[in-house]
Coordinates of C-alpha atoms in Angstrom, one line a residue:
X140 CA -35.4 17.6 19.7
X141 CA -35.8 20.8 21.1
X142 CA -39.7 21.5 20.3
X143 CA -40.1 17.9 22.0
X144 CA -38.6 19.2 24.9
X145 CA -40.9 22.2 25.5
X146 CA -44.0 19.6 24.7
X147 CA -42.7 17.3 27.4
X148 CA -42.0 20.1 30.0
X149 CA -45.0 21.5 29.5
X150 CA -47.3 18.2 29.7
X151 CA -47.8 18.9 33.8
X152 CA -50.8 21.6 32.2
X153 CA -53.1 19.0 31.0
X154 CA -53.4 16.8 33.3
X155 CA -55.6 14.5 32.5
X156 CA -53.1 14.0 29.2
X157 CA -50.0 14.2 30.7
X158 CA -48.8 10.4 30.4
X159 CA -49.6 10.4 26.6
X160 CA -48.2 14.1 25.9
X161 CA -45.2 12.9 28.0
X162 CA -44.7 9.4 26.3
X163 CA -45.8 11.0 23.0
X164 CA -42.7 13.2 23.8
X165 CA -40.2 10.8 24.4
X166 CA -41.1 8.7 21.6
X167 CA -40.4 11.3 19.5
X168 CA -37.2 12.4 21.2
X169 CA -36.3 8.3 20.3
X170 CA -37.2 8.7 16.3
X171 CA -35.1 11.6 16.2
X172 CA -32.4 9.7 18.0
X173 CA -32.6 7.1 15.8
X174 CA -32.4 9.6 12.6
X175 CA -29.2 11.4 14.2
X176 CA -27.8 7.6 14.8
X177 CA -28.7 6.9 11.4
X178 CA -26.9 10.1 10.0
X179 CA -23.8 9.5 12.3
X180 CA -23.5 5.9 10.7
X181 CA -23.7 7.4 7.4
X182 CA -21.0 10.0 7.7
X183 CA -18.4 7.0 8.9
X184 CA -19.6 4.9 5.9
X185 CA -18.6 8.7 3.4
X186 CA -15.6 9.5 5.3
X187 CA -14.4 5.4 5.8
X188 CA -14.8 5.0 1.7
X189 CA -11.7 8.1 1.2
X190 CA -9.5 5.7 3.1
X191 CA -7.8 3.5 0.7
X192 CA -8.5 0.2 2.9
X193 CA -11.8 0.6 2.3
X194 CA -11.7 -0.8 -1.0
X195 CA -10.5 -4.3 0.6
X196 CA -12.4 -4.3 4.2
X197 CA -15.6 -2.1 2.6
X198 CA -17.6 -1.6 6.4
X199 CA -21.2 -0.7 4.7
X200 CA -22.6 -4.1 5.6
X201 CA -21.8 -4.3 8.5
X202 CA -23.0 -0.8 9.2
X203 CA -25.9 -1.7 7.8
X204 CA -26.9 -4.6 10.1
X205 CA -25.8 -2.5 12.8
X206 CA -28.2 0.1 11.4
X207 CA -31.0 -2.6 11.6
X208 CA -30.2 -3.8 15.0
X209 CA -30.6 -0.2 16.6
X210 CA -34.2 0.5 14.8
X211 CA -34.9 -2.5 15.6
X212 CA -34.2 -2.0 19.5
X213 CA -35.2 1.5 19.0
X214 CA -38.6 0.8 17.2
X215 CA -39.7 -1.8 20.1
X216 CA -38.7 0.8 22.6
X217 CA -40.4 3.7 20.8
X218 CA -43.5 1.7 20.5
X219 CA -43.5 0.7 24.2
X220 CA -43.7 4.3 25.3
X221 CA -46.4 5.0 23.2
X222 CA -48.7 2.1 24.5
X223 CA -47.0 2.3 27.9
X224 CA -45.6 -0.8 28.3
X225 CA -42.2 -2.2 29.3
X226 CA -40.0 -2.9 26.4
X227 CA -38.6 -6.3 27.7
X228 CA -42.5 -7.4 27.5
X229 CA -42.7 -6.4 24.0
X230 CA -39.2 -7.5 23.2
X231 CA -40.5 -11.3 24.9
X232 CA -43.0 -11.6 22.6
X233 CA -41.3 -11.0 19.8
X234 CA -39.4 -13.9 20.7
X235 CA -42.2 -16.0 19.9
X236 CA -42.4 -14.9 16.3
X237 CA -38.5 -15.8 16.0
X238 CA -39.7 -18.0 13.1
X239 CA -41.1 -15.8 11.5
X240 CA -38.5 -12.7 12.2
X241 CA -36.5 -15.3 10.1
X242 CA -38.3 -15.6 7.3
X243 CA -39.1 -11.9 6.9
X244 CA -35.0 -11.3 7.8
X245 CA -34.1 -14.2 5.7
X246 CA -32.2 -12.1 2.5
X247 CA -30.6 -9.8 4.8
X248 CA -29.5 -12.3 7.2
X249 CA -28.0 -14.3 4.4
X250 CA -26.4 -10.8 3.1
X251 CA -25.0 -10.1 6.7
X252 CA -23.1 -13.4 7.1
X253 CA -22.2 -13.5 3.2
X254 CA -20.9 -9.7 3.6
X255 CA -18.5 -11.3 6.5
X256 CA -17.2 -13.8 4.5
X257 CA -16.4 -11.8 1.9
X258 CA -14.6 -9.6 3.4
X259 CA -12.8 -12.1 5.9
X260 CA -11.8 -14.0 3.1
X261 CA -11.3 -10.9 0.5
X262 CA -13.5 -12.0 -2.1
X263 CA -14.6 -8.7 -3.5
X264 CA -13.6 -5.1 -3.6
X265 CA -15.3 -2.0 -4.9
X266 CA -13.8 -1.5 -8.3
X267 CA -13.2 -5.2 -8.7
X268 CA -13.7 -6.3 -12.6
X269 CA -15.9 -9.3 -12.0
X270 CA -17.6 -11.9 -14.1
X271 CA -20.6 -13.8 -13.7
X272 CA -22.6 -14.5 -16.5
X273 CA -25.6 -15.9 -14.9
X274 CA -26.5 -12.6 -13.1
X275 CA -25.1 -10.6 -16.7
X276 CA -22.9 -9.2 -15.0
X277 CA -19.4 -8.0 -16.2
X278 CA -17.7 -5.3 -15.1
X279 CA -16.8 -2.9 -11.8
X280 CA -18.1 -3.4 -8.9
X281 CA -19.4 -0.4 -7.1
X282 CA -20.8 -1.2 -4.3
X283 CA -20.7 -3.6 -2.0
X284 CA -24.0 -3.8 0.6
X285 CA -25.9 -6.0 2.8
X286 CA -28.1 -7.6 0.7
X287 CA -27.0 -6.8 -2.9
X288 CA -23.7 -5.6 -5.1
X289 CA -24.0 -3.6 -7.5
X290 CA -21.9 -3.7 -10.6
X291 CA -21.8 -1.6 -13.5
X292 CA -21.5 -3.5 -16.6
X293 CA -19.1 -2.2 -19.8
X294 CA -22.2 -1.0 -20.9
X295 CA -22.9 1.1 -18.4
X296 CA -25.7 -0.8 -17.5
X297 CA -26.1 -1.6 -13.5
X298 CA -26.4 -5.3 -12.0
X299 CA -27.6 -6.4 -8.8
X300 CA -26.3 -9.6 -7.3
X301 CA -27.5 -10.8 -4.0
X302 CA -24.5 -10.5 -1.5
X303 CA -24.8 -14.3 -0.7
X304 CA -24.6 -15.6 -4.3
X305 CA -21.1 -14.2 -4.3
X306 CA -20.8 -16.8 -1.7
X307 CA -22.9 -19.7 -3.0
X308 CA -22.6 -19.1 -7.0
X309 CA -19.3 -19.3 -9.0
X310 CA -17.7 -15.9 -10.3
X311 CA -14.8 -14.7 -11.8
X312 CA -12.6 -11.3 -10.3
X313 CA -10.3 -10.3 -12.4
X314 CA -8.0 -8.5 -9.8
X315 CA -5.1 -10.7 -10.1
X316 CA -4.5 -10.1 -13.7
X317 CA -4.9 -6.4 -12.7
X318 CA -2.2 -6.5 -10.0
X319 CA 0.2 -8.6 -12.3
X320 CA 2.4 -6.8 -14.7
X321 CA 0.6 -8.6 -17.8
X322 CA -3.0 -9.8 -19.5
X323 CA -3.1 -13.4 -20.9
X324 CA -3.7 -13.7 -25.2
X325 CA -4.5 -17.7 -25.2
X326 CA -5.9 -17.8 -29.1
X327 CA -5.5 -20.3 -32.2
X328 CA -4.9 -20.6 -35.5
X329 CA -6.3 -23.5 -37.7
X330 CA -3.6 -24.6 -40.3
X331 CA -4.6 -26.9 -43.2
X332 CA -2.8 -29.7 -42.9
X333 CA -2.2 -30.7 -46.1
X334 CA 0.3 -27.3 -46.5
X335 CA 2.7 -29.4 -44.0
X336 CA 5.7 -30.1 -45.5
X337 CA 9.1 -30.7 -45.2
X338 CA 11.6 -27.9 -46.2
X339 CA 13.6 -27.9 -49.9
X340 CA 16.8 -26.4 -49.8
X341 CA 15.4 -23.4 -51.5
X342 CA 13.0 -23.3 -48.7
X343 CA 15.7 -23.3 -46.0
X344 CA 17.8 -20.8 -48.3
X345 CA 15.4 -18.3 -48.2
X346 CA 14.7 -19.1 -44.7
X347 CA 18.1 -18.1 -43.5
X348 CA 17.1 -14.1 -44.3
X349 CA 14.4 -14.1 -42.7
X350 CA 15.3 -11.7 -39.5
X351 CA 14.3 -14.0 -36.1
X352 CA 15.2 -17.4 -38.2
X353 CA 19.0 -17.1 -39.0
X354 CA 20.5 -18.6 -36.1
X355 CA 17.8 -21.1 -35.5
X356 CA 18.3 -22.5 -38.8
X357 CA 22.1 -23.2 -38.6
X358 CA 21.7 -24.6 -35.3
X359 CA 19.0 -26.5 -36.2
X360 CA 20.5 -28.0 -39.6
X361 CA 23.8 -28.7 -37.4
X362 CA 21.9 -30.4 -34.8
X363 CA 19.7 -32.7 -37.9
X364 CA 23.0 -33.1 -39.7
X365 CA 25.1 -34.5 -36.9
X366 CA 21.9 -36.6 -35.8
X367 CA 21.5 -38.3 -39.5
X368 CA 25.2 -38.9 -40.0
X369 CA 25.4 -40.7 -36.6
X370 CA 22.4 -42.8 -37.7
X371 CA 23.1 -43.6 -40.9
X372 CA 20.1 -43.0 -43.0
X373 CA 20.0 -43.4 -46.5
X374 CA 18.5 -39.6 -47.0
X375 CA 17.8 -39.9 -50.7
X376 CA 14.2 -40.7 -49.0
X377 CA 13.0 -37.4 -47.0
X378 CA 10.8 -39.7 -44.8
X379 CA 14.6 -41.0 -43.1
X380 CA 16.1 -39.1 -40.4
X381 CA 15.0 -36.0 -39.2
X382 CA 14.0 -32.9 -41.2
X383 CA 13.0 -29.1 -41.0
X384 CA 9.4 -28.5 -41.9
X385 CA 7.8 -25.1 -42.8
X386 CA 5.5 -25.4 -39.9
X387 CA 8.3 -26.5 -37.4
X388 CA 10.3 -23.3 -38.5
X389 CA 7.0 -20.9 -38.4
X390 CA 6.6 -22.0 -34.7
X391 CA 10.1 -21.2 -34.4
X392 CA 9.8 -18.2 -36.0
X393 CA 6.9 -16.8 -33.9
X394 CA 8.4 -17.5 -30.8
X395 CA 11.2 -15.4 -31.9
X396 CA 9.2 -12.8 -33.4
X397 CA 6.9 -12.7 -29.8
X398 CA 10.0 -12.6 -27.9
X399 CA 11.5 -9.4 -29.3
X400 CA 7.4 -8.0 -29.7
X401 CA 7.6 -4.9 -27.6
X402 CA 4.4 -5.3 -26.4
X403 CA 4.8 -8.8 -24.8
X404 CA 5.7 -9.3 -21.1
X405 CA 9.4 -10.9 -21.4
X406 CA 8.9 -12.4 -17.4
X407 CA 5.7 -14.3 -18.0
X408 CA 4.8 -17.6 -19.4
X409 CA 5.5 -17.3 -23.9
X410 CA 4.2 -20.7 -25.6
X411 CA 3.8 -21.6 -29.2
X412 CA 1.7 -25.3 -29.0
X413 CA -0.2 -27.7 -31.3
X414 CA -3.6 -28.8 -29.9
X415 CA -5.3 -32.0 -31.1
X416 CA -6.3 -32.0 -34.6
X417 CA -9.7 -31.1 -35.7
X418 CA -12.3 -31.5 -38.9
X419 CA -11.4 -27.4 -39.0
X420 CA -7.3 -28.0 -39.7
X421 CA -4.5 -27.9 -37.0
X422 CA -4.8 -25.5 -33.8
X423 CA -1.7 -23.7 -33.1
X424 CA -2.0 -22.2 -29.8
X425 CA -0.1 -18.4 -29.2
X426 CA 0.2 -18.4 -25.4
X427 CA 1.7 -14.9 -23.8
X428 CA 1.2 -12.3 -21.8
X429 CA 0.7 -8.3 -22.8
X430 CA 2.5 -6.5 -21.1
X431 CA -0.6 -3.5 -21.4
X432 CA -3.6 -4.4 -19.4
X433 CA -5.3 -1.3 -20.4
X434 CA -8.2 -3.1 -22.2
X435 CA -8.5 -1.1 -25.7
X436 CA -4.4 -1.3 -26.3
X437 CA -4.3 -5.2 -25.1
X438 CA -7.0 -5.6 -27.7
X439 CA -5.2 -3.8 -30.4
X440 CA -2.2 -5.8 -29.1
X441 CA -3.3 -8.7 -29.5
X442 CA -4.6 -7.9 -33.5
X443 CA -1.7 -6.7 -34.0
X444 CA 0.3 -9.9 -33.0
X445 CA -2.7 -12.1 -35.1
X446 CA -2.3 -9.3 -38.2
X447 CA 1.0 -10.3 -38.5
X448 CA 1.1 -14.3 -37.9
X449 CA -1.8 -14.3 -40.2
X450 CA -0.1 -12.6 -43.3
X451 CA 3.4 -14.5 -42.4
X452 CA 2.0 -17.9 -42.8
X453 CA 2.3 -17.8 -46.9
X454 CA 5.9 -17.2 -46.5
X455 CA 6.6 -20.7 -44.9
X456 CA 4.5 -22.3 -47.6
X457 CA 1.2 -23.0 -44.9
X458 CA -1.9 -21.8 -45.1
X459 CA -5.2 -21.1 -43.5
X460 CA -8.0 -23.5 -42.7
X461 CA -11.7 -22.1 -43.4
X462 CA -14.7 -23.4 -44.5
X463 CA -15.6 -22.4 -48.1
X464 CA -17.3 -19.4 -49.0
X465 CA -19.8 -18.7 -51.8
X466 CA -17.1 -17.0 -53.4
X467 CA -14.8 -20.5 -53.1
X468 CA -17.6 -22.4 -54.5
X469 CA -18.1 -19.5 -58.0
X470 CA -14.5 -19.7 -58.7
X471 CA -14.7 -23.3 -58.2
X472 CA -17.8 -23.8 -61.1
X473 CA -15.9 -21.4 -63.0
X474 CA -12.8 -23.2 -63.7
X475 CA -14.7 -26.4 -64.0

């Protein structure tokens, strides 16, 4: 500002340039003004994002419209005291191009009001996981701006997503599961159905050592025996009364086993279900919560869990539905 000054004090030696070396002046004393604004709104956005509130009321966009209102104001006025003119007649026929102000404006206008409700309604945060596969994007966001958000993916890859599809589009955040105590597993296994069976006595014998099955056995053959004796079925038929079966007892099983799992969240929602039956066997459905969220250990959590059920299923006399291999279809010409 300073070598502005000396220019505009000094104009009153050329007099027959004085208005333009004194508006020239002044216009310049604006630019600068509007750099030093700019600067100034910057520093508040730096020292704001250190603040721990920032991450749910981020303030960049509306900075930045604030930014675009002053150069805005600032760039009529500048240009005024260039060509000598009042502002408010520049500013008035500006008015008449409000259409196409618009049109030019439209993405960051649709950014400004989307950036409201998003934070109004907190939508978003920086360093929100986020989902949203039609932009690919899946991962953190890290920053949050008046016309676009930036995420960087798991691959360290960086998305852009306008600010207003957040509004308009679909997307999923992730930041309940991360404030929650647990990470869903929701995955099946396919039995073959024709390894469904009801249980022999040698079957329930052997049954009886397993560890998480002891009790539920002899309460459960209590609870058929009373049941069948009250009835009176002729149980020299297994289809009469009511019977263990080996796939009965393995959901019975895993529920114990998931129970006493170290790994699995004892408070949240633990749920062993069948699903409809399907050309590819019998879904059984392993519903819990890990008690890790840390991404690589709930992943090795989760094999760990599927490892196990997986290698326990022979025990109970079920097995595996998968379509045939070549390997299958060797051994198969082979014994024929």
């Amino acid at each position: 500002v300073a070598p502005a000054l000396i220019i505009y004090s000094s104009a009153s030696l050329f007099p027959e340039h004085e208005d333009f070396i004194s508006n020239f002046a002044i216009a310049y004393m604006g630019l600068v003004g509007l750099f030093a604004i700019n600067a100034l709104l910057n520093a508040v956005v730096s020292v704001y994002k250190r603040f721990e509130i920032s991450r749910s009321r981020p303030i960049r966009g509306y900075v930045q419209a604030l930014k675009a209102f002053i150069f805005l104001i600032g760039g009529i006025a500048i240009l005024g005291t260039l060509i000598d003119q009042s502002p408010w007649k520049l500013i008035s026929g500006i008015g008449a191009l409000t259409a196409i102000v618009l049109l030019v404006f439209k993405d960051s206008i649709l950014g400004f009001v989307a950036s409201i409700q998003i934070s109004v309604n907190d939508m978003v945060r920086s360093g929100d996981w986020i989902e949203m596969p039609k932009y690919g994007a899946d991962g953190d966001v890290v920053d949050i701006a008046i016309q676009c958000v930036k995420v960087r993916n798991w691959d360290k890859t960086i998305t852009t997503i306008p600010t207003y599809a957040l509004v308009s589009d679909s997307f999923k955040n992730w930041r309940g599961m991360q404030e929650t105590g647990g990470r869903r597993i929701k995955r099946s296994i396919y039995i073959d159905m024709n390894s469904v069976k009801f249980c022999s006595p040698e079957m329930i014998e052997r049954f009886r050592r397993f560890a998480f099955l002891g009790t539920y056995v002899e309460e459960k053959l209590e609870e058929v025996e009373a049941y069948n004796k009250k009835m009176g079925f002729d149980l020299s038929e297994k289809i009469n009364g009511r019977r263990l079966t080996n796939l009965g007892t393995f959901r019975a099983y895993l529920r114990e086993y998931l129970l006493n799992h170290p790994s699995v969240h004892p408070e949240f929602t633990l749920l062993i279900r069948h699903l409809p039956p399907t050309e590819h066997g019998l879904p059984i459905e392993i519903y819990v919560f890990s008690a890790d969220k840390n991404w690589i250990n709930y992943e090795a959590i989760q094999a760990d869990i599927f490892d196990h059920v997986l290698a326990a299923l022979p025990a109970f006399g079920l097995r595996v539905f998968q379509q045939p291999s070549g390997n299958d279809f060797a051994r198969m010409m082979k014994v024929g």
